[in-house]
Structures are given as structure tokens and as C-alpha cells.
Short mmCIF file of C-alpha atoms in Angstrom, two decimals:
data_model
loop_
_atom_site.label_atom_id
_atom_site.label_comp_id
_atom_site.label_asym_id
_atom_site.label_seq_id
_atom_site.Cartn_x
_atom_site.Cartn_y
_atom_site.Cartn_z
CA MET A 1 -30.73 -50.72 -13.83
CA ASP A 2 -30.54 -52.61 -10.39
CA PRO A 3 -30.61 -49.81 -7.58
CA LEU A 4 -27.73 -52.36 -6.01
CA THR A 5 -25.29 -52.30 -9.14
CA LEU A 6 -25.81 -48.71 -9.55
CA GLY A 7 -25.22 -47.49 -6.55
CA GLY A 8 -21.98 -49.52 -6.06
CA LEU A 9 -21.15 -47.04 -9.58
CA VAL A 10 -22.28 -44.37 -7.12
CA ALA A 11 -19.97 -44.78 -4.45
CA LEU A 12 -16.91 -45.54 -7.00
CA ALA A 13 -18.14 -42.01 -8.67
CA THR A 14 -17.78 -40.13 -6.04
CA ILE A 15 -14.33 -41.56 -5.10
CA LEU A 16 -13.12 -40.42 -8.58
CA VAL A 17 -14.02 -36.84 -7.69
CA LEU A 18 -13.52 -36.30 -4.21
CA PHE A 19 -10.26 -37.77 -4.94
CA SER A 20 -9.89 -35.35 -8.18
CA GLY A 21 -9.33 -32.41 -5.76
CA VAL A 22 -12.69 -30.66 -6.24
CA SER A 23 -14.22 -29.10 -2.30
CA VAL A 24 -16.50 -32.07 -1.38
CA ALA A 25 -19.71 -29.38 -2.04
CA ILE A 26 -18.58 -29.11 -6.06
CA GLY A 27 -17.54 -33.24 -5.58
CA LEU A 28 -21.28 -33.67 -4.28
CA LEU A 29 -23.37 -31.23 -6.81
CA ILE A 30 -21.49 -32.72 -9.66
CA VAL A 31 -22.27 -36.30 -9.00
CA SER A 32 -25.76 -36.14 -8.11
CA ALA A 33 -26.65 -33.68 -11.44
CA GLY A 34 -24.65 -36.81 -13.47
CA PHE A 35 -26.52 -39.41 -12.24
CA LEU A 36 -30.29 -37.54 -11.92
CA ILE A 37 -29.38 -36.08 -15.64
CA LEU A 38 -28.32 -39.87 -16.63
CA PHE A 39 -31.33 -41.49 -15.19
CA ASP A 40 -34.49 -38.77 -15.08
CA GLY A 41 -33.00 -36.02 -18.18
CA MET A 42 -32.58 -32.81 -17.77
CA ARG A 43 -35.58 -31.37 -15.95
CA SER A 44 -34.53 -32.97 -12.98
CA LEU A 45 -31.82 -30.17 -12.67
CA GLU A 46 -34.41 -27.71 -12.10
CA LEU A 47 -35.38 -29.13 -8.73
CA MET A 48 -31.43 -29.02 -7.12
CA PRO A 49 -31.57 -24.75 -6.34
CA GLU A 50 -35.17 -25.86 -4.54
CA ILE A 51 -33.98 -28.74 -2.62
CA MET A 52 -30.63 -26.54 -1.82
CA PHE A 53 -32.27 -24.04 -0.67
CA GLY A 54 -34.71 -26.15 0.83
CA LYS A 55 -32.06 -28.10 3.18
CA LEU A 56 -30.57 -24.37 4.39
CA ASP A 57 -34.50 -22.86 5.37
CA ASN A 58 -33.80 -25.43 9.03
CA PHE A 59 -33.78 -22.36 12.01
CA ALA A 60 -31.23 -24.84 13.75
CA LEU A 61 -27.87 -23.86 10.96
CA LEU A 62 -28.01 -20.59 12.64
CA SER A 63 -26.08 -22.25 15.68
CA ILE A 64 -23.44 -23.64 13.35
CA PRO A 65 -22.14 -19.79 12.75
CA MET A 66 -22.59 -18.56 16.20
CA PHE A 67 -20.94 -21.64 17.91
CA ILE A 68 -17.97 -21.35 14.60
CA ILE A 69 -17.55 -17.22 15.78
CA MET A 70 -17.65 -18.42 19.51
CA GLY A 71 -14.57 -20.74 19.01
CA ALA A 72 -12.74 -18.45 16.33
CA SER A 73 -12.42 -15.64 18.87
CA ILE A 74 -11.09 -17.82 22.03
CA ALA A 75 -8.62 -18.71 19.19
CA SER A 76 -7.67 -16.08 18.05
CA THR A 77 -6.47 -15.28 21.38
CA ARG A 78 -4.48 -16.20 24.46
CA ALA A 79 -6.74 -18.31 25.93
CA GLY A 80 -5.18 -21.55 24.98
CA ALA A 81 -1.82 -20.25 26.35
CA ASP A 82 -3.95 -19.05 29.82
CA LEU A 83 -5.90 -22.43 30.09
CA TYR A 84 -2.92 -24.07 29.70
CA GLU A 85 -1.03 -22.09 31.91
CA ALA A 86 -3.90 -22.40 34.87
CA LEU A 87 -4.01 -26.51 34.13
CA GLU A 88 -0.47 -26.49 34.96
CA ARG A 89 -0.07 -24.31 38.03
CA TRP A 90 -2.93 -26.38 39.81
CA LEU A 91 -1.84 -29.16 38.36
CA THR A 92 1.94 -29.57 39.27
CA ARG A 93 1.78 -31.37 41.80
CA VAL A 94 0.04 -34.50 40.31
CA PRO A 95 2.62 -36.98 39.26
CA GLY A 96 3.24 -36.50 34.94
CA GLY A 97 1.06 -33.37 35.92
CA LEU A 98 2.39 -31.58 32.52
CA VAL A 99 1.09 -34.06 29.90
CA ILE A 100 -2.57 -34.12 32.31
CA SER A 101 -2.34 -30.53 32.13
CA ASN A 102 -1.93 -29.90 28.00
CA LEU A 103 -5.03 -33.10 27.74
CA GLY A 104 -6.80 -31.20 30.19
CA ALA A 105 -6.33 -27.74 27.67
CA CYS A 106 -6.83 -29.77 25.04
CA ALA A 107 -10.42 -30.79 25.53
CA LEU A 108 -11.23 -27.73 27.46
CA PHE A 109 -9.73 -25.43 24.69
CA SER A 110 -11.42 -28.39 22.32
CA ALA A 111 -14.80 -28.12 23.68
CA MET A 112 -14.95 -23.99 23.01
CA SER A 113 -13.20 -23.47 20.26
CA GLY A 114 -14.90 -26.88 18.21
CA SER A 115 -12.05 -26.70 15.85
CA SER A 116 -9.81 -29.66 16.03
CA PRO A 117 -6.80 -28.06 14.07
CA ALA A 118 -7.07 -25.04 15.98
CA THR A 119 -6.99 -26.67 19.19
CA CYS A 120 -3.27 -28.61 18.02
CA ALA A 121 -2.01 -25.57 16.90
CA ALA A 122 -3.04 -22.92 20.21
CA ILE A 123 -2.09 -25.54 23.14
CA GLY A 124 1.00 -27.28 21.03
CA LYS A 125 2.90 -24.75 20.22
CA MET A 126 3.32 -24.40 24.34
CA GLY A 127 2.88 -27.85 25.78
CA ILE A 128 4.64 -29.75 23.00
CA PRO A 129 7.86 -27.92 23.72
CA GLU A 130 7.29 -27.65 27.25
CA MET A 131 7.10 -31.38 27.80
CA ARG A 132 10.62 -32.13 25.83
CA LYS A 133 12.27 -29.27 28.05
CA ARG A 134 11.37 -31.93 30.92
CA GLY A 135 12.24 -34.69 29.39
CA TYR A 136 8.89 -35.91 27.98
CA PRO A 137 9.23 -38.54 25.22
CA ASP A 138 8.68 -37.25 21.87
CA GLY A 139 5.98 -39.74 20.68
CA ILE A 140 4.05 -38.97 23.99
CA ALA A 141 4.24 -34.95 23.55
CA ALA A 142 3.42 -35.49 20.29
CA GLY A 143 1.09 -37.65 20.50
CA SER A 144 -0.60 -36.87 22.84
CA ILE A 145 -1.70 -33.33 21.80
CA ALA A 146 -3.23 -34.55 18.49
CA ALA A 147 -5.11 -36.88 20.01
CA GLY A 148 -6.16 -34.44 22.90
CA GLY A 149 -7.18 -32.12 19.53
CA THR A 150 -9.82 -34.02 18.03
CA LEU A 151 -12.00 -33.46 21.66
CA GLY A 152 -13.46 -30.94 20.17
CA ILE A 153 -15.75 -32.81 17.27
CA LEU A 154 -17.51 -34.71 20.67
CA ILE A 155 -17.83 -33.49 24.41
CA PRO A 156 -20.35 -30.01 23.61
CA PRO A 157 -20.83 -27.80 22.14
CA SER A 158 -20.23 -29.70 18.82
CA VAL A 159 -20.83 -28.54 15.54
CA THR A 160 -20.30 -31.72 14.00
CA MET A 161 -23.36 -32.91 16.73
CA ILE A 162 -25.37 -29.88 15.36
CA VAL A 163 -24.58 -31.17 11.58
CA TYR A 164 -25.39 -34.94 12.59
CA GLY A 165 -29.08 -33.79 14.40
CA ILE A 166 -29.68 -31.66 11.25
CA ALA A 167 -28.99 -34.51 9.14
CA THR A 168 -30.88 -37.64 10.81
CA GLU A 169 -33.84 -35.34 12.69
CA THR A 170 -32.55 -36.24 15.89
CA SER A 171 -32.75 -33.65 18.98
CA ILE A 172 -29.20 -31.25 19.47
CA GLY A 173 -29.75 -31.04 22.77
CA ARG A 174 -29.63 -34.51 23.74
CA LEU A 175 -26.82 -35.58 21.32
CA PHE A 176 -24.87 -32.93 23.20
CA LEU A 177 -25.64 -34.53 26.57
CA ALA A 178 -24.71 -37.91 24.90
CA GLY A 179 -21.46 -36.83 24.50
CA VAL A 180 -20.18 -35.66 28.17
CA ILE A 181 -19.53 -39.44 29.23
CA PRO A 182 -18.07 -40.42 26.76
CA GLY A 183 -15.71 -37.64 26.10
CA LEU A 184 -14.67 -37.91 29.50
CA LEU A 185 -14.30 -41.48 29.48
CA LEU A 186 -12.17 -40.22 25.90
CA VAL A 187 -10.36 -38.21 28.07
CA ALA A 188 -9.48 -40.27 31.09
CA LEU A 189 -8.04 -43.00 28.68
CA PHE A 190 -6.08 -40.66 27.15
CA MET A 191 -4.53 -39.55 30.47
CA ALA A 192 -3.66 -43.04 31.55
CA TRP A 193 -2.11 -43.78 28.47
CA SER A 194 0.04 -41.07 28.45
CA LEU A 195 0.72 -41.43 32.58
CA TYR A 196 2.10 -44.85 31.85
CA ALA A 197 4.07 -43.87 28.77
CA THR A 198 5.81 -41.67 30.55
CA TRP A 199 5.89 -44.03 33.31
CA ARG A 200 7.85 -46.87 31.46
CA SER A 201 9.73 -45.05 29.50
CA GLY A 202 12.32 -44.76 32.95
CA ASN A 203 13.16 -41.30 33.16
CA THR A 204 11.05 -40.66 36.68
CA ALA A 205 12.51 -36.89 36.71
CA VAL A 206 9.18 -36.25 34.54
CA LEU A 207 7.14 -37.35 36.81
CA SER A 208 7.12 -34.29 38.62
CA SER A 209 7.27 -30.12 37.98
CA ARG A 210 8.15 -27.00 39.71
CA SER A 211 5.92 -26.27 42.20
CA TYR A 212 3.85 -22.82 42.60
CA SER A 213 2.86 -20.43 45.55
CA TRP A 214 -1.18 -20.16 45.72
CA ARG A 215 -1.18 -16.84 44.49
CA GLU A 216 0.26 -17.79 41.47
CA ARG A 217 -2.64 -20.38 40.88
CA ILE A 218 -5.41 -18.25 42.27
CA GLU A 219 -4.01 -15.38 40.02
CA ILE A 220 -4.16 -16.88 36.21
CA LEU A 221 -7.94 -17.78 37.33
CA PRO A 222 -9.61 -13.91 36.25
CA ARG A 223 -8.06 -14.94 32.87
CA VAL A 224 -10.03 -18.45 31.97
CA LEU A 225 -13.18 -18.88 34.06
CA PRO A 226 -14.78 -16.26 32.28
CA PHE A 227 -14.98 -18.78 29.34
CA LEU A 228 -15.99 -21.60 31.60
CA PHE A 229 -18.69 -20.00 32.58
CA ILE A 230 -20.10 -18.78 29.23
CA ILE A 231 -19.97 -22.80 28.42
CA LEU A 232 -21.73 -24.13 31.21
CA GLY A 233 -24.28 -21.32 30.57
CA VAL A 234 -24.84 -21.79 27.14
CA LEU A 235 -25.39 -25.45 27.88
CA TYR A 236 -27.92 -24.13 31.32
CA ALA A 237 -29.63 -22.57 29.09
CA MET A 238 -30.56 -24.91 26.35
CA TYR A 239 -31.58 -27.94 28.78
CA GLY A 240 -33.10 -25.21 32.03
CA GLY A 241 -35.63 -24.24 28.64
CA ILE A 242 -34.39 -20.57 28.92
CA ALA A 243 -33.26 -20.73 24.86
CA THR A 244 -33.36 -22.78 21.97
CA PRO A 245 -30.03 -24.31 20.79
CA SER A 246 -29.47 -21.78 18.04
CA GLU A 247 -30.50 -18.71 20.54
CA THR A 248 -28.15 -19.94 23.35
CA ALA A 249 -25.19 -19.96 20.59
CA ALA A 250 -25.76 -16.28 19.27
CA VAL A 251 -25.54 -15.49 22.98
CA GLY A 252 -22.45 -17.47 23.81
CA ALA A 253 -21.05 -15.98 20.29
CA LEU A 254 -21.77 -12.89 21.34
CA LEU A 255 -20.45 -12.94 24.97
CA CYS A 256 -16.87 -14.97 23.83
CA LEU A 257 -16.45 -11.99 21.93
CA LEU A 258 -16.75 -9.32 24.65
CA ILE A 259 -14.55 -11.17 26.63
CA ALA A 260 -11.90 -11.39 23.92
CA VAL A 261 -12.72 -7.84 23.10
CA VAL A 262 -12.42 -7.21 27.20
CA ILE A 263 -9.61 -9.00 28.69
CA TYR A 264 -7.52 -9.72 25.98
CA LYS A 265 -8.18 -6.02 24.41
CA LEU A 266 -9.23 -7.43 21.27
CA TRP A 267 -10.74 -4.23 19.74
CA ASN A 268 -8.59 -3.27 16.39
CA PRO A 269 -10.85 -3.91 14.28
CA ARG A 270 -8.74 -5.64 11.69
CA ASP A 271 -7.98 -8.54 14.12
CA LEU A 272 -11.77 -8.37 15.21
CA TRP A 273 -12.45 -8.75 10.87
CA THR A 274 -10.28 -11.36 11.02
CA VAL A 275 -12.60 -13.60 13.22
CA LEU A 276 -16.03 -12.64 11.66
CA ARG A 277 -14.12 -13.40 8.09
CA ASP A 278 -12.67 -16.70 8.92
CA SER A 279 -15.46 -18.09 10.86
CA THR A 280 -17.91 -16.51 7.67
CA ARG A 281 -15.69 -18.51 5.28
CA GLU A 282 -15.88 -22.00 7.21
CA SER A 283 -19.75 -21.40 8.03
CA VAL A 284 -19.95 -21.03 4.48
CA MET A 285 -18.17 -23.93 3.37
CA ILE A 286 -19.72 -26.20 5.89
CA LEU A 287 -23.61 -24.90 4.84
CA PHE A 288 -22.15 -25.57 1.30
CA ILE A 289 -22.10 -29.14 2.11
CA ILE A 290 -25.21 -29.52 3.83
CA ALA A 291 -26.79 -27.87 0.23
CA ALA A 292 -25.22 -29.59 -1.50
CA ALA A 293 -25.68 -33.04 0.54
CA GLY A 294 -29.38 -32.62 0.54
CA VAL A 295 -29.43 -33.06 -3.09
CA PHE A 296 -27.39 -36.20 -2.94
CA SER A 297 -29.11 -37.51 -0.25
CA TYR A 298 -31.98 -36.79 -3.00
CA MET A 299 -30.10 -38.65 -6.40
CA LEU A 300 -30.11 -41.95 -3.92
CA SER A 301 -33.29 -41.58 -2.62
CA SER A 302 -35.19 -41.01 -6.06
CA LEU A 303 -32.90 -43.43 -7.99
CA PHE A 304 -34.50 -46.11 -4.85
CA ILE A 305 -30.66 -46.31 -3.88
CA THR A 306 -30.68 -46.01 -0.06
CA GLN A 307 -34.43 -47.95 0.16
CA SER A 308 -32.60 -51.14 -1.99
CA ILE A 309 -29.82 -50.90 0.48
CA ALA A 310 -31.75 -50.91 3.68
CA GLU A 311 -34.08 -53.52 1.70
CA TRP A 312 -30.92 -55.47 1.32
CA ILE A 313 -29.57 -55.55 5.11
CA GLY A 314 -33.00 -56.03 6.50
CA THR A 315 -32.70 -59.05 4.52
CA LEU A 316 -29.18 -59.91 5.40
CA ASP A 317 -28.95 -63.10 8.32
CA VAL A 318 -26.54 -61.82 10.05
CA ASN A 319 -25.86 -60.51 13.94
CA ARG A 320 -26.35 -56.82 14.33
CA TRP A 321 -23.41 -57.14 15.75
CA VAL A 322 -21.10 -58.14 12.63
CA LEU A 323 -23.54 -55.50 11.67
CA MET A 324 -22.31 -52.94 13.19
CA ALA A 325 -18.64 -53.92 12.38
CA ALA A 326 -19.02 -53.71 9.50
CA VAL A 327 -20.70 -50.48 9.81
CA ASN A 328 -17.48 -49.37 11.91
CA VAL A 329 -15.34 -49.86 9.09
CA PHE A 330 -17.29 -48.45 6.84
CA LEU A 331 -16.91 -45.04 9.30
CA LEU A 332 -13.39 -45.50 9.53
CA ILE A 333 -12.12 -45.55 6.51
CA ALA A 334 -14.54 -43.02 5.25
CA GLY A 335 -12.87 -40.95 7.77
CA PHE A 336 -9.13 -41.56 7.06
CA PHE A 337 -9.91 -39.56 3.72
CA LEU A 338 -12.72 -37.21 4.64
CA PRO A 339 -13.73 -34.17 6.78
CA PRO A 340 -16.24 -35.47 9.68
CA VAL A 341 -19.23 -33.24 8.06
CA ALA A 342 -18.54 -34.09 5.03
CA VAL A 343 -19.04 -38.31 6.35
CA ILE A 344 -22.05 -37.69 8.40
CA LEU A 345 -23.91 -35.53 5.55
CA MET A 346 -23.40 -38.28 2.66
CA ALA A 347 -23.33 -41.33 5.11
CA ALA A 348 -26.17 -40.56 7.31
CA PRO A 349 -29.57 -40.67 4.71
CA ILE A 350 -28.09 -44.41 4.17
CA LEU A 351 -26.91 -46.00 7.41
CA LEU A 352 -29.59 -44.23 9.67
CA PRO A 353 -32.36 -46.52 8.42
CA ILE A 354 -29.78 -49.48 8.68
CA ILE A 355 -28.96 -48.77 12.19
CA THR A 356 -32.96 -48.42 13.62
CA THR A 357 -33.69 -51.14 11.76
CA ALA A 358 -31.23 -53.45 13.49
CA GLY A 359 -32.31 -51.81 16.55
CA PHE A 360 -30.08 -49.29 17.15
CA ASP A 361 -30.15 -46.15 19.07
CA PRO A 362 -29.62 -42.94 17.31
CA ILE A 363 -28.43 -41.15 19.81
CA TRP A 364 -26.04 -43.67 20.82
CA PHE A 365 -25.24 -44.27 17.03
CA ALA A 366 -23.47 -40.69 17.33
CA VAL A 367 -21.36 -41.03 19.59
CA VAL A 368 -19.69 -44.20 18.00
CA LEU A 369 -20.07 -42.04 14.10
CA THR A 370 -18.18 -39.20 15.86
CA ILE A 371 -15.21 -41.61 17.61
CA ASN A 372 -14.83 -42.91 14.84
CA MET A 373 -14.34 -39.49 12.70
CA GLU A 374 -12.02 -38.71 15.39
CA ILE A 375 -9.71 -41.61 15.00
CA GLY A 376 -9.59 -40.51 11.37
CA LEU A 377 -7.98 -36.89 11.85
CA ILE A 378 -4.73 -38.91 13.58
CA SER A 379 -4.87 -41.27 10.94
CA PRO A 380 -3.03 -41.48 7.32
CA PRO A 381 -3.35 -40.85 5.25
CA VAL A 382 -5.14 -37.54 5.76
CA GLY A 383 -4.51 -37.45 9.25
CA LEU A 384 -5.08 -33.74 9.42
CA ASN A 385 -3.65 -32.97 13.49
CA LEU A 386 -1.11 -34.71 12.09
CA TYR A 387 0.60 -32.40 10.02
CA VAL A 388 -0.42 -29.43 11.96
CA ILE A 389 1.77 -31.03 14.80
CA ASN A 390 4.96 -31.70 12.47
CA GLY A 391 4.31 -27.96 11.40
CA ILE A 392 4.57 -27.32 15.22
CA ALA A 393 7.17 -29.04 15.84
CA PRO A 394 9.12 -29.59 12.50
CA ASP A 395 12.12 -31.46 14.42
CA ILE A 396 9.91 -34.00 15.77
CA SER A 397 9.60 -36.79 12.84
CA LEU A 398 6.58 -37.12 10.78
CA LYS A 399 6.98 -41.19 11.60
CA THR A 400 7.35 -40.41 15.30
CA ILE A 401 4.43 -38.07 15.72
CA LEU A 402 2.43 -41.18 13.93
CA MET A 403 3.71 -43.72 16.17
CA GLY A 404 2.68 -41.57 19.05
CA SER A 405 -0.68 -41.34 18.37
CA LEU A 406 -1.38 -44.79 17.28
CA PRO A 407 -1.74 -45.52 20.90
CA PHE A 408 -4.79 -43.28 21.05
CA VAL A 409 -6.63 -44.70 18.27
CA ALA A 410 -6.04 -47.40 20.46
CA CYS A 411 -7.90 -45.78 23.00
CA MET A 412 -10.25 -44.91 21.22
CA VAL A 413 -11.39 -48.00 20.07
CA LEU A 414 -12.24 -48.96 23.04
CA ALA A 415 -13.92 -46.15 24.47
CA ILE A 416 -16.06 -47.90 20.58
CA ILE A 417 -16.04 -51.02 22.20
CA LEU A 418 -16.86 -50.70 25.64
CA LEU A 419 -20.20 -48.26 24.39
CA CYS A 420 -20.71 -51.21 22.55
CA VAL A 421 -21.19 -53.08 25.72
CA PHE A 422 -22.31 -50.08 27.97
CA PRO A 423 -24.47 -47.67 25.44
CA GLU A 424 -25.83 -46.43 28.64
CA LEU A 425 -22.82 -44.20 28.68
CA ALA A 426 -23.88 -42.05 25.91
CA THR A 427 -27.87 -42.61 26.22
CA TRP A 428 -28.11 -42.27 30.28
CA LEU A 429 -27.42 -38.72 30.71
CA PRO A 430 -29.71 -37.66 27.92
CA ASP A 431 -32.34 -39.95 28.88
CA ALA A 432 -31.36 -38.66 32.49
CA VAL A 433 -31.93 -34.82 31.87
CA MET A 434 -34.75 -34.40 29.28
CA GLY A 435 -36.65 -37.75 29.67
CA THR A 436 -36.79 -41.00 27.44
CA ALA A 437 -37.51 -40.74 24.08
CA VAL A 438 -40.48 -41.67 22.38
#
């Protein structure tokens, strides 16, 4: 059978299996095993365990459970509430300071926790009622939190970037740095739209908040500064050549646990067990997907599907930006239905040779891919963040939440366009800190 036709059958089978409700990892293994048996015989299954364990035999993978523990220990405390309150106290005199403080809290908390749903829940439980009480439109209140929660997969340290780095064998350090400026750009775009939409609502009363004394502003800082110092310390250790990403992740996880115990008194063994249990579950899920995706990639390669697709793309007489637009459409559609980790692990082996052949930087492409995944988190039919917000504020209709989120989707699309016009937004900082990649 022609490899391109076979590739179409694999894609169709994968979609049908994943839509059946099985987990992503099991679905990938079912499709991989089925096609390997069909075309290579039963003996091909003997290689599957070796491929799975070989895919997990990577020291860099240790950083994934460490960063997840780091985030879980933060998410299980009042860190989100304190972070939100601190920003509100310091930004209260800024016009529209409340919505800015909400987005700032989302950016910082999602960067620390790495979990979009956890960010929406932690910041949304306080931010949405407070914004509505002060007269902010429901769409702005809900949409800003839903969009702000997506920032954690772009702003370092990001588990999604680690997975991309492992899947494509690119520098995790460079990927982290590449996400900094685009992440700040998205925060700025989100804030600009929120302020404009608030001003356009005509309710000028919402642009002012209660005032806080300097004592009230300063007394909240000891609760949040340690977490910010940990993030800065992790990044400094990584880029200062002091430790590897895995080592810095382990130290960061330990420090976050200690702060949760000392500052937030999380010393109940049952609470600590919950943090470790949930972190283990999430880590195993991600690692299982990575192992299954390794088998899936092997199947695509052994049946010459990946090579044939790359060769076919290379023969197309189209502008490389037309090709990139098609890739973005594919990523958007995939992100509507699948979690970011699954999309990266399934698509990276196919897309990487295509985008490098077309002359695109794989580090730059990682940022574009991640923003596409962010769009999927606030877009139907899955749109996980939309349902989290609906659970926090059930009296706000899902339609209102969706309509409030759509302008932030437009902000993300604008960010992708800006990255295409100015790729240095993603590539300048890695090159400046770590030198130009050879």
C-alpha cells in the first residue's frame, strides 16, 4: 500500500480510537499494535516493550514529576489567594487594576503550578466574584481568567516545553527562554483587551478600586515572595550553569514543599500524601503517553509514513508560509480535541522534518505550537478551562464564558502573526543567553 494512503488510514484509525473514550496512551498503543501486526506480523510486538522503556530512559524526564510536585504543592495551599490579594493591593490605583491583577495573578500562578485548570480554579474562585461585585462585565470576568490560566504552558518552567524538547531532541533551556517574551506579550495583549472592553462597557466605576495602606501592601509580601524567588532561583541555576533542568526541578520541588509546610502549615500527613498522590498520578499519565507515543512514532517510521509525508511536502510548490498556515490549522483542530502533551507527542515526529525542511526554527515553532495549544484550552468542544470556569461560577452561562473568551483567542492569533513577522520575539533571548545555536 502507498505510504501516504496508509498514513491517511492511520490518522482515521487514531481519531476513531481516541474518540471512543479510551485514554490517549492506550489509544496510541492500540493503533500502533494493530498496524504493526497487520503489516509486520506478530513478531513486531516483541519490540514494543523495549521501545516503551527505551523512550523513558532519559534523564531529562526526571524534571517532569519534579515540576509537577512543585506545582501541586503550590496549588494545594492558599498561595493563589495570597498572590491575587498581593497584586490587587499593589495595583489598586491603576485604572482597571482589578482585571490587571487577575491576569497578573494567573500568569504568575500558572507559571508556578504549570496547570491550567488549577490556575482557573485558584484565581477564579476569588477573582470572578470580586470583579462581578465591582461591576465588571461577566464576559470579561470569566474570559480573562479562562485565558490567563492557559499561560502556564508557555511561561517557564513549562512541562509542555519539556515534553516538546524530549520529543524533538531540542534544548529544554532554550525552549524555556523562548517562551518568556511571547508569554509576556500575551499577558500584555490580554490586559490591553480587558481594559478596552471594560472601558467600552461604559461603567467607569469599575476602573477604580478600594485603596490600601502601605502597611497592608507590605504585610502580604512575605507570603508570595518566596515562591517568586524559587522560580527565579530555578531559572538562574539552570542558565547559570549551576545545575541541569532535572536537578533544578528537584530542588524547586523540595523548596516549594518546605514553603507549603512552613508558611502555609501543610504538615498534616494526609494533605502531604494528597499532594504526592496527585503528582504521581499526573506524572505517570504523562510518562505513559510519552512511552506510547514512542511506539506510535516507531510504527509511523517503520511503515515509511513519516518519511513519505515529509518527502511529499517537500515536492509541493507552495510558499513556506502557506505551509505554515496549514500546519497551524492542523494544530488548532488537534488542540480542540486533545490535550497539549498528546498533540505534541503525536505531531512532533511528523511536523519537525517538515518545518525544518521549510527553513523554520524548531525553537520558534515550539512557541507557535504552544500558543495553538493554549487556544484549544479555551475553545469548544473540549475547552477544559471553559468548563472549569462554569463550575466556579455556574450562574454565568457557558455561552457567556465562551463569548468572553473569544477576544482572547483573537489575541493569541495576533501573537502568532507577530511571531511570524518578528521571529526574534522567540529566538532572541535564547541566543542572547545561551549563544547562537549551531
